[in-house]
Amino acid sequence: MNASSKFVYLFGSGRTEGSADMKNLLGGKGANLAEMCRLGIAVPSGFTISTEACTEFTQRGRTPVLALIEAQVLHGVAFVEAEMGRKFGDATNPLLLSVRSGARASMPGMMDTILNLGLNDQAVLGLAAKANNERFAWDSYRRFIQMYGDVVMNLKPSSKEEHDPFEVIIDMLKEKRGVQLDTDLDASDLKELVQRFKSLIRARTGHDFPTDPWEQLWGAIWAVFESWNNERAKIYRELNDIPQSWGTAVNVQAMVFGNLGDHSATGVAFSRDAGTGEDLFNGEFLVNAQGEDVVAGVRTPQQVSLLGSRRWAELAQVAEAERARSFPSLEELMPDIYTQLLHFETTLENHFKDMQDIEFTIQEGKLWMLQTRNGKRTGAAMVRIAMEMLQQGMIDEKTALQRVSPDRLNELLHPIFDPKALASAVPIARGLPASPGAASGQIVFFADEAEAWAKKGKAVILVRQETSPEDLRGMSVAKGILTARGGMTSHAAVVARGMGKCCVSGAGAVHVDMKARTMTIGGMDYAEGDWISLNGSTGEVFEGKITTKNAELSGDFGRLMALSDRYKRLEVRTNADTPEEARMAHSFGATGIGLCRTEHMFFEGERIVAVREMILADDESGRRKALAKLLPIQRGDFEGLFAAMSGLPVTIRLLDPPLHEFVPQDDASQRVMAADMHVSLGKIKMRVDELHEFNPMMGHRGCRLGISYPEITEMQARAIFEAGLNMRAKGIDVKAEIMVPLVGTAREFNLQAAVIRRVADAVFAERGEVLPYLLGTMIETPRAALVADSIGKVAEFFSFGTNDLTQMTLGFSRDDAAKFLPDYLKNGVYEQDPFRSIDQTGVGMLVQMAVQKGRSVRPGIEVGVCGEHGGDPASVAFFHRAGLDYVSCSPYRVPIARLAAAQAAIGV
Ligand code: ADP
Ligand code: MG
Ligand code: MG
C-alpha cells in the first residue's frame, strides 16, 4: 500500500463511488448507504473511510495513517459541504456530521455512533438561529457532548450501579424541574446540561471538551478505529465467528434532524417480522427524537404501522382510544411519509431479496434513509422468510436453503411451555414478545452475575431496566432476558433474537431497583435468586417455574426439510438407544439408526443386577448364567428398535465400555450392592480393584472385551438375530447391521466375526429361516484407518467413531481436554473444539484415507460417521466431500444435519 491509495469513497446525490458489493472495503453500512444513493433513495450525503485504513491504523497507529488519509478526508468534507450548502465549523451556517462505524458483518451496537459533530459554543448559536429553534440546537449540543464524552473521551461510570453518569445528571435535573421526559426539558434546561456535562468531563478526564470541529472529527475517526479492538467488539466477534483481522470502516455523514419538533421523528423498521418471519412491514419510531433513542429504550416508542400499533396495544393492554391519542402509528400521524417509507422498504427488499432492517429519520416532513441491511432474525423467522420468499418467487430453491443457518434450527426444536402447565399460570406482567421461546430461571440483575451463576450450572433470567452492549456475555449465558424499558428494536430485543434467546422487553409494570437487587411488580417484590418464567412469543412474565414440552416439525420447517432432502446426497441417521429416541428421530427425518449403544441398555433398572452378576462371576459358566438373564431383555430392546425403524437400517454396536463402569466405585454403594447380591463386600472390592485401569479409554474395552469373553458377544448376537426374526414374523422389515467397536487389526475383527457368524448360523438353523444382515466395524483407532484396506476385505461396512478417533489421533483425553482446550483455542492451536467440529486437516485425513482404502478393496462399501461430529454443520460438509454415505447424530440434530447436508451438496 502507498500514499496514493484510495481510502475515502463519496456518496450523495451528486456522486457515489461505492456500491453494495464493496462490503469488504466499505463495511456493510457504507456499502449499503452508497447502494441506496444509487437506487435514488434519499440519503444524507457523506463519505466512507475504508476498512483498509483501519487495518493500517491497527498496524501503524495514528500519525502514518493521518498522512495517508488527511487530504482525502478534507476533500470528502468539502464534497458534503457542497451537497448540503453548509460549512463545517462555520459559526452561522454550520454543517454537522455523524461519525458511524460499520464493519463487513453487521455488529449491532458494537461501535458507537457520534451525532451532531461540529458543534461548539458559537456554532450552537448559529444552528439555533438558522433553525429558528433554540431548544433543538441545545438538545443537539448536549447529545453530542454526551456521545463524544463517552466514546472518544472515554468517560465511564464510577460504579456499576451508576450506569451512565450523563443520564444521572439528566435525571437529577428532571427531578428538580418536576418533569418526566427528556422532551419536557426546555432550552435553558438543556443549556444547563451542556455546562454540567462539560464540567463532568473536565473533572473526570482532566481534559476540556474540544471546541475545534476538526479536532472533534479526527478524535471521532480514531475512536471508531480503536473501538474495533474494544472488549465488547471482541466478544461479539468471538461469539459470531467474525475474524479479528477485518477492521471497520468509518462513515462520515451530514446530519439530518429528527429532534426538530413534532414534524420530525426517528425510527427503525423491518420489512418482515424478525421474530416470527411474518411478511408484515413493522417498526417503531419516536417523535422529536434523535438516533439511538429508539434502540436505547429511553422512551416507549410508537409503532410504524396501524396494524402493528393495534397489536401492540392489545399486548400492552392499552385501550384503543388511549392508543390513538397517546401512541398513534406513523401511518396515522404522517400518512404521506408512511407511504413513502413503505415504498422505500419494498424497493430495498426487492433489491436485496432479503428481509431488510432499516433506519430512518424524518426532518420537518422529509424522509431520510440512514441505513439498510439484511435483518437479524430468530431461527423460526429465518425458516419462514426463506420459504415464503421462495414461494413468492423472490429467490430460488438453492438460495432458500442457503438462507437458513443449520444451527439456528435448534431454536425450532427447543421446548415450549407445556400448554397444560401454562393454562393454570397467571402472568404477573406483560411486555413485548421481543424474541420467542420459553425460559424459566432465577432472577439476576447484573450481567457479570449472570455469568457467575451460569457457571455454577444455575438457570438465570437476566432482568434489567434496559440492556447495553456491556451485557453481551451475561445475555449469552442467560436462559432469558427481561427488560423494563425498550421496544421490539431495543438492544435487548435485537441481540436476543440474534442469539435465538427468549426475551421479553419493555415490561412497563416491572420496576427494577439495581441497588436493592429487587424487582417490584404491582406491589409484589421479587429478589435476586427468585424463579420466574418468560414466554418470549407472547411477552408474558410468570412467577415460578413452568414445565416445558417438545416442539414439532411442521409448516415451513417441514417444507424446508423436504427441500433439503431433494438436494442432499448424504443420508442422515440417528444415534438412538431406545425406541422412544428412535421414534422421535424418525419424526425428525432420520433414515435409520447409525449407532445404538447397547451398553446404555445395561444400566436400566433390574438389568444392572444381571450385568453385575456377570462381572462378579468367577468363570465362564458363571458368566453364561448371568448372560442368560440378560438375553431376553436385550432381545426385547432390539425388537423395539427394529419396530421403530421398519424398512430402515439399524446399526447395533456391541458392548464397548470397560466393565468397571458398571460397578460402583464408592464404599456406600458397594455395600448396597453386596447386600442386594448376597455376596461379601470383600469380593466386590477385590473385583473392583482388578478392574481398575490407569487409562480406561485405552484399556480393556471395545472388541477387547468380546475377545476375552466371547460369551458376551454371543449373547448380544443371539439377541439381535432372534429379535430380527421375531419382528420379521410380525411383518416388520428388519435391516440389521452389527458393528464391532475399537478394531485395530483385521484379526481382531475376524475373531469377533467368527463368533457372530457362528451364532447366526445356529439361530437360523433353530428357526429354519435366515435373516440377512451386515457385519461391519467402527473405524475409531488410527491404526484401523491406516490399514482400512485389510480390514475392508473382511468388514462389510465402516462407521467412523470420530470421538475416539479424535481422542486417539490428537492424544487428547476427551474427559480431560476441558482443562487445556480453552488455552489451545485462545492461542489458535486449533480453531475450534476438535470434539465439536472435526479436525479436517488431521483426523479428516485419516477419514479420507480409510474411505479410499476401504473402497479400493470393496467397491461400494457403506461408510458412515457416528459421534458428535455427525450433527455439526461444518463437519457434515467435510463428510460430504469425503464421499461418505451417511452421518449419524443425536435425534435433535437430525434436522440440522439434513439441512447441512443439502448445503454441502449445493456447495455453500
Ligand atoms: P448502529 O450501527 O449502532 O446502528 P448507526 O451508525 O446506525 O449505529 O447510528 C445509530 C443511529 O444514529 C441511526 O439509526 C440514526 O438514527 C442516527 N444517525 C446516524 N447518522 C445520522 C445522521 N447522519 N443523521 C441523523 N441521524 C443519524
Ligand atoms: Mg444503525
Ligand atoms: Mg468409540
PDB file of C-alpha atoms in Angstrom, residues 74-276:
ATOM      1  CA  LEU A  74     -10.649  17.118   3.645  1.00  0.00           C
ATOM      2  CA  HIS A  75     -11.892  16.508   0.134  1.00  0.00           C
ATOM      3  CA  GLY A  76     -14.767  14.398   1.487  1.00  0.00           C
ATOM      4  CA  VAL A  77     -15.887  17.121   3.885  1.00  0.00           C
ATOM      5  CA  ALA A  78     -15.747  19.675   1.067  1.00  0.00           C
ATOM      6  CA  PHE A  79     -17.971  17.373  -1.016  1.00  0.00           C
ATOM      7  CA  VAL A  80     -20.556  17.145   1.779  1.00  0.00           C
ATOM      8  CA  GLU A  81     -20.431  20.916   2.324  1.00  0.00           C
ATOM      9  CA  ALA A  82     -21.175  21.477  -1.330  1.00  0.00           C
ATOM     10  CA  GLU A  83     -24.035  18.973  -1.353  1.00  0.00           C
ATOM     11  CA  MET A  84     -25.657  20.376   1.789  1.00  0.00           C
ATOM     12  CA  GLY A  85     -24.936  24.075   1.281  1.00  0.00           C
ATOM     13  CA  ARG A  86     -23.440  24.376   4.772  1.00  0.00           C
ATOM     14  CA  LYS A  87     -19.944  24.803   6.099  1.00  0.00           C
ATOM     15  CA  PHE A  88     -18.157  22.612   8.611  1.00  0.00           C
ATOM     16  CA  GLY A  89     -17.034  24.710  11.609  1.00  0.00           C
ATOM     17  CA  ASP A  90     -18.976  27.755  10.464  1.00  0.00           C
ATOM     18  CA  ALA A  91     -20.481  29.944  13.171  1.00  0.00           C
ATOM     19  CA  THR A  92     -23.610  30.968  11.299  1.00  0.00           C
ATOM     20  CA  ASN A  93     -24.428  28.079   8.955  1.00  0.00           C
ATOM     21  CA  PRO A  94     -22.660  25.064  10.438  1.00  0.00           C
ATOM     22  CA  LEU A  95     -22.567  21.654   8.782  1.00  0.00           C
ATOM     23  CA  LEU A  96     -22.986  18.951  11.417  1.00  0.00           C
ATOM     24  CA  LEU A  97     -21.792  15.434  10.863  1.00  0.00           C
ATOM     25  CA  SER A  98     -22.386  11.968  12.183  1.00  0.00           C
ATOM     26  CA  VAL A  99     -19.459   9.604  12.517  1.00  0.00           C
ATOM     27  CA  ARG A 100     -20.528   5.972  12.292  1.00  0.00           C
ATOM     28  CA  SER A 101     -18.644   2.735  12.365  1.00  0.00           C
ATOM     29  CA  GLY A 102     -19.518  -0.153  10.082  1.00  0.00           C
ATOM     30  CA  ALA A 103     -17.767  -3.471   9.654  1.00  0.00           C
ATOM     31  CA  ARG A 104     -18.258  -6.085   6.932  1.00  0.00           C
ATOM     32  CA  ALA A 105     -20.686  -8.048   9.047  1.00  0.00           C
ATOM     33  CA  SER A 106     -23.234  -6.088  10.998  1.00  0.00           C
ATOM     34  CA  MET A 107     -22.358  -5.838  14.667  1.00  0.00           C
ATOM     35  CA  PRO A 108     -25.329  -4.070  16.234  1.00  0.00           C
ATOM     36  CA  GLY A 109     -24.473  -1.627  18.987  1.00  0.00           C
ATOM     37  CA  MET A 110     -20.883  -2.729  18.879  1.00  0.00           C
ATOM     38  CA  MET A 111     -19.236   0.505  17.938  1.00  0.00           C
ATOM     39  CA  ASP A 112     -20.763   3.761  18.963  1.00  0.00           C
ATOM     40  CA  THR A 113     -22.016   6.448  16.687  1.00  0.00           C
ATOM     41  CA  ILE A 114     -21.409  10.127  17.301  1.00  0.00           C
ATOM     42  CA  LEU A 115     -24.091  12.556  16.209  1.00  0.00           C
ATOM     43  CA  ASN A 116     -24.097  16.358  15.797  1.00  0.00           C
ATOM     44  CA  LEU A 117     -20.334  16.595  15.471  1.00  0.00           C
ATOM     45  CA  GLY A 118     -19.116  20.098  14.662  1.00  0.00           C
ATOM     46  CA  LEU A 119     -20.990  21.902  17.425  1.00  0.00           C
ATOM     47  CA  ASN A 120     -19.315  24.279  19.842  1.00  0.00           C
ATOM     48  CA  ASP A 121     -20.390  27.336  21.806  1.00  0.00           C
ATOM     49  CA  GLN A 122     -20.516  29.505  18.673  1.00  0.00           C
ATOM     50  CA  ALA A 123     -21.946  27.016  16.209  1.00  0.00           C
ATOM     51  CA  VAL A 124     -24.798  26.142  18.555  1.00  0.00           C
ATOM     52  CA  LEU A 125     -25.977  29.751  18.309  1.00  0.00           C
ATOM     53  CA  GLY A 126     -25.732  29.660  14.528  1.00  0.00           C
ATOM     54  CA  LEU A 127     -27.694  26.415  14.447  1.00  0.00           C
ATOM     55  CA  ALA A 128     -30.378  27.849  16.731  1.00  0.00           C
ATOM     56  CA  ALA A 129     -30.723  30.973  14.613  1.00  0.00           C
ATOM     57  CA  LYS A 130     -30.758  29.100  11.320  1.00  0.00           C
ATOM     58  CA  ALA A 131     -33.382  26.597  12.522  1.00  0.00           C
ATOM     59  CA  ASN A 132     -35.161  29.271  14.459  1.00  0.00           C
ATOM     60  CA  ASN A 133     -35.312  26.758  17.261  1.00  0.00           C
ATOM     61  CA  GLU A 134     -33.188  27.257  20.344  1.00  0.00           C
ATOM     62  CA  ARG A 135     -34.300  24.149  22.149  1.00  0.00           C
ATOM     63  CA  PHE A 136     -33.360  21.935  19.225  1.00  0.00           C
ATOM     64  CA  ALA A 137     -29.863  23.428  18.977  1.00  0.00           C
ATOM     65  CA  TRP A 138     -29.093  22.930  22.641  1.00  0.00           C
ATOM     66  CA  ASP A 139     -30.630  19.456  22.637  1.00  0.00           C
ATOM     67  CA  SER A 140     -28.325  18.541  19.750  1.00  0.00           C
ATOM     68  CA  TYR A 141     -25.335  20.007  21.532  1.00  0.00           C
ATOM     69  CA  ARG A 142     -25.925  18.191  24.824  1.00  0.00           C
ATOM     70  CA  ARG A 143     -26.404  14.911  22.911  1.00  0.00           C
ATOM     71  CA  PHE A 144     -23.148  15.488  21.070  1.00  0.00           C
ATOM     72  CA  ILE A 145     -21.221  16.098  24.303  1.00  0.00           C
ATOM     73  CA  GLN A 146     -22.795  13.012  25.815  1.00  0.00           C
ATOM     74  CA  MET A 147     -21.829  10.736  22.946  1.00  0.00           C
ATOM     75  CA  TYR A 148     -18.420  12.239  22.383  1.00  0.00           C
ATOM     76  CA  GLY A 149     -17.647  12.175  26.091  1.00  0.00           C
ATOM     77  CA  ASP A 150     -18.482   8.510  26.242  1.00  0.00           C
ATOM     78  CA  VAL A 151     -16.956   7.221  23.009  1.00  0.00           C
ATOM     79  CA  VAL A 152     -13.970   9.486  22.410  1.00  0.00           C
ATOM     80  CA  MET A 153     -13.086  10.875  25.813  1.00  0.00           C
ATOM     81  CA  ASN A 154     -13.812   7.578  27.461  1.00  0.00           C
ATOM     82  CA  LEU A 155     -15.885   8.858  30.329  1.00  0.00           C
ATOM     83  CA  LYS A 156     -17.015   5.801  32.251  1.00  0.00           C
ATOM     84  CA  PRO A 157     -19.453   5.210  35.086  1.00  0.00           C
ATOM     85  CA  SER A 158     -17.812   5.394  38.513  1.00  0.00           C
ATOM     86  CA  SER A 159     -19.661   2.295  39.727  1.00  0.00           C
ATOM     87  CA  LYS A 160     -21.669  -0.393  38.041  1.00  0.00           C
ATOM     88  CA  GLU A 161     -24.858   0.949  39.604  1.00  0.00           C
ATOM     89  CA  GLU A 162     -24.312   4.392  38.129  1.00  0.00           C
ATOM     90  CA  HIS A 163     -24.705   3.029  34.594  1.00  0.00           C
ATOM     91  CA  ASP A 164     -24.466   6.320  32.708  1.00  0.00           C
ATOM     92  CA  PRO A 165     -23.179   9.419  34.507  1.00  0.00           C
ATOM     93  CA  PHE A 166     -24.784  11.763  31.965  1.00  0.00           C
ATOM     94  CA  GLU A 167     -28.164  10.154  32.485  1.00  0.00           C
ATOM     95  CA  VAL A 168     -27.737  10.616  36.218  1.00  0.00           C
ATOM     96  CA  ILE A 169     -27.349  14.355  35.667  1.00  0.00           C
ATOM     97  CA  ILE A 170     -30.353  14.425  33.338  1.00  0.00           C
ATOM     98  CA  ASP A 171     -32.469  12.533  35.868  1.00  0.00           C
ATOM     99  CA  MET A 172     -31.460  14.959  38.621  1.00  0.00           C
ATOM    100  CA  LEU A 173     -32.455  17.906  36.507  1.00  0.00           C
ATOM    101  CA  LYS A 174     -35.757  16.326  35.549  1.00  0.00           C
ATOM    102  CA  GLU A 175     -36.484  15.721  39.186  1.00  0.00           C
ATOM    103  CA  LYS A 176     -35.635  19.305  40.044  1.00  0.00           C
ATOM    104  CA  ARG A 177     -37.960  20.555  37.303  1.00  0.00           C
ATOM    105  CA  GLY A 178     -40.641  18.031  38.233  1.00  0.00           C
ATOM    106  CA  VAL A 179     -40.877  16.580  34.699  1.00  0.00           C
ATOM    107  CA  GLN A 180     -40.874  13.026  33.341  1.00  0.00           C
ATOM    108  CA  LEU A 181     -39.410  13.066  29.847  1.00  0.00           C
ATOM    109  CA  ASP A 182     -36.321  14.438  28.140  1.00  0.00           C
ATOM    110  CA  THR A 183     -38.682  16.225  25.788  1.00  0.00           C
ATOM    111  CA  ASP A 184     -40.093  18.169  28.733  1.00  0.00           C
ATOM    112  CA  LEU A 185     -36.781  19.924  29.277  1.00  0.00           C
ATOM    113  CA  ASP A 186     -36.624  23.390  27.680  1.00  0.00           C
ATOM    114  CA  ALA A 187     -33.797  25.282  26.020  1.00  0.00           C
ATOM    115  CA  SER A 188     -32.437  26.750  29.226  1.00  0.00           C
ATOM    116  CA  ASP A 189     -32.507  23.326  30.913  1.00  0.00           C
ATOM    117  CA  LEU A 190     -30.541  21.925  28.009  1.00  0.00           C
ATOM    118  CA  LYS A 191     -28.098  24.827  28.199  1.00  0.00           C
ATOM    119  CA  GLU A 192     -27.582  23.957  31.824  1.00  0.00           C
ATOM    120  CA  LEU A 193     -26.994  20.314  30.877  1.00  0.00           C
ATOM    121  CA  VAL A 194     -24.296  21.359  28.403  1.00  0.00           C
ATOM    122  CA  GLN A 195     -22.447  23.252  31.131  1.00  0.00           C
ATOM    123  CA  ARG A 196     -22.773  20.420  33.609  1.00  0.00           C
ATOM    124  CA  PHE A 197     -21.669  17.826  31.059  1.00  0.00           C
ATOM    125  CA  LYS A 198     -18.575  19.834  30.226  1.00  0.00           C
ATOM    126  CA  SER A 199     -17.669  20.184  33.896  1.00  0.00           C
ATOM    127  CA  LEU A 200     -18.204  16.496  34.441  1.00  0.00           C
ATOM    128  CA  ILE A 201     -15.873  15.674  31.561  1.00  0.00           C
ATOM    129  CA  ARG A 202     -13.230  18.073  32.825  1.00  0.00           C
ATOM    130  CA  ALA A 203     -13.499  16.647  36.345  1.00  0.00           C
ATOM    131  CA  ARG A 204     -13.389  13.017  35.351  1.00  0.00           C
ATOM    132  CA  THR A 205     -10.986  13.050  32.402  1.00  0.00           C
ATOM    133  CA  GLY A 206      -8.820  16.088  33.160  1.00  0.00           C
ATOM    134  CA  HIS A 207      -9.411  17.397  29.625  1.00  0.00           C
ATOM    135  CA  ASP A 208     -11.593  20.143  28.242  1.00  0.00           C
ATOM    136  CA  PHE A 209     -14.227  19.267  25.721  1.00  0.00           C
ATOM    137  CA  PRO A 210     -12.664  20.085  22.307  1.00  0.00           C
ATOM    138  CA  THR A 211     -14.062  23.192  20.659  1.00  0.00           C
ATOM    139  CA  ASP A 212     -12.344  22.860  17.286  1.00  0.00           C
ATOM    140  CA  PRO A 213     -14.621  20.891  14.900  1.00  0.00           C
ATOM    141  CA  TRP A 214     -11.631  19.376  13.078  1.00  0.00           C
ATOM    142  CA  GLU A 215     -10.145  18.167  16.303  1.00  0.00           C
ATOM    143  CA  GLN A 216     -13.561  16.689  17.091  1.00  0.00           C
ATOM    144  CA  LEU A 217     -13.718  14.959  13.718  1.00  0.00           C
ATOM    145  CA  TRP A 218     -10.292  13.371  13.919  1.00  0.00           C
ATOM    146  CA  GLY A 219     -10.885  12.322  17.507  1.00  0.00           C
ATOM    147  CA  ALA A 220     -14.070  10.586  16.393  1.00  0.00           C
ATOM    148  CA  ILE A 221     -12.404   8.858  13.438  1.00  0.00           C
ATOM    149  CA  TRP A 222      -9.624   7.445  15.602  1.00  0.00           C
ATOM    150  CA  ALA A 223     -12.106   6.398  18.241  1.00  0.00           C
ATOM    151  CA  VAL A 224     -14.039   4.362  15.697  1.00  0.00           C
ATOM    152  CA  PHE A 225     -10.863   2.636  14.554  1.00  0.00           C
ATOM    153  CA  GLU A 226      -9.892   1.972  18.150  1.00  0.00           C
ATOM    154  CA  SER A 227     -13.339   0.692  19.004  1.00  0.00           C
ATOM    155  CA  TRP A 228     -12.752  -2.204  16.636  1.00  0.00           C
ATOM    156  CA  ASN A 229     -10.496  -3.579  19.326  1.00  0.00           C
ATOM    157  CA  ASN A 230     -12.573  -2.777  22.391  1.00  0.00           C
ATOM    158  CA  GLU A 231     -13.605  -5.599  24.673  1.00  0.00           C
ATOM    159  CA  ARG A 232     -17.245  -5.853  23.711  1.00  0.00           C
ATOM    160  CA  ALA A 233     -16.489  -5.809  19.987  1.00  0.00           C
ATOM    161  CA  LYS A 234     -14.035  -8.642  20.548  1.00  0.00           C
ATOM    162  CA  ILE A 235     -16.618 -10.623  22.491  1.00  0.00           C
ATOM    163  CA  TYR A 236     -19.201 -10.149  19.775  1.00  0.00           C
ATOM    164  CA  ARG A 237     -16.751 -11.333  17.136  1.00  0.00           C
ATOM    165  CA  GLU A 238     -15.842 -14.348  19.224  1.00  0.00           C
ATOM    166  CA  LEU A 239     -19.477 -15.266  19.686  1.00  0.00           C
ATOM    167  CA  ASN A 240     -20.184 -14.830  15.981  1.00  0.00           C
ATOM    168  CA  ASP A 241     -17.025 -16.183  14.360  1.00  0.00           C
ATOM    169  CA  ILE A 242     -16.054 -12.849  12.813  1.00  0.00           C
ATOM    170  CA  PRO A 243     -12.290 -12.601  12.126  1.00  0.00           C
ATOM    171  CA  GLN A 244     -10.434 -10.024  14.231  1.00  0.00           C
ATOM    172  CA  SER A 245      -8.490  -9.022  11.124  1.00  0.00           C
ATOM    173  CA  TRP A 246     -11.336  -7.482   9.116  1.00  0.00           C
ATOM    174  CA  GLY A 247     -11.392  -3.968  10.576  1.00  0.00           C
ATOM    175  CA  THR A 248     -14.179  -1.422  10.456  1.00  0.00           C
ATOM    176  CA  ALA A 249     -14.943   1.370   8.050  1.00  0.00           C
ATOM    177  CA  VAL A 250     -15.885   4.880   9.228  1.00  0.00           C
ATOM    178  CA  ASN A 251     -18.869   6.658   7.741  1.00  0.00           C
ATOM    179  CA  VAL A 252     -18.898  10.439   7.972  1.00  0.00           C
ATOM    180  CA  GLN A 253     -22.260  11.802   7.001  1.00  0.00           C
ATOM    181  CA  ALA A 254     -24.267  15.020   7.036  1.00  0.00           C
ATOM    182  CA  MET A 255     -26.705  15.147   9.922  1.00  0.00           C
ATOM    183  CA  VAL A 256     -30.436  15.211   9.419  1.00  0.00           C
ATOM    184  CA  PHE A 257     -32.529  16.027  12.457  1.00  0.00           C
ATOM    185  CA  GLY A 258     -35.364  14.059  13.969  1.00  0.00           C
ATOM    186  CA  ASN A 259     -35.431  16.338  17.002  1.00  0.00           C
ATOM    187  CA  LEU A 260     -36.608  19.493  15.245  1.00  0.00           C
ATOM    188  CA  GLY A 261     -40.089  19.318  16.753  1.00  0.00           C
ATOM    189  CA  ASP A 262     -43.362  17.494  16.214  1.00  0.00           C
ATOM    190  CA  HIS A 263     -42.947  17.086  12.478  1.00  0.00           C
ATOM    191  CA  SER A 264     -39.647  15.338  12.987  1.00  0.00           C
ATOM    192  CA  ALA A 265     -39.001  11.800  14.161  1.00  0.00           C
ATOM    193  CA  THR A 266     -36.600   8.911  14.053  1.00  0.00           C
ATOM    194  CA  GLY A 267     -37.192   5.203  13.784  1.00  0.00           C
ATOM    195  CA  VAL A 268     -36.251   1.714  12.736  1.00  0.00           C
ATOM    196  CA  ALA A 269     -38.293  -0.811  10.801  1.00  0.00           C
ATOM    197  CA  PHE A 270     -38.212  -4.328   9.410  1.00  0.00           C
ATOM    198  CA  SER A 271     -39.622  -5.375   6.071  1.00  0.00           C
ATOM    199  CA  ARG A 272     -40.814  -8.613   7.728  1.00  0.00           C
ATOM    200  CA  ASP A 273     -41.306  -9.674  11.320  1.00  0.00           C
ATOM    201  CA  ALA A 274     -37.900 -10.567  12.759  1.00  0.00           C
ATOM    202  CA  GLY A 275     -39.434 -12.707  15.487  1.00  0.00           C
ATOM    203  CA  THR A 276     -41.934 -14.816  13.573  1.00  0.00           C
TER     204      THR A 276
END
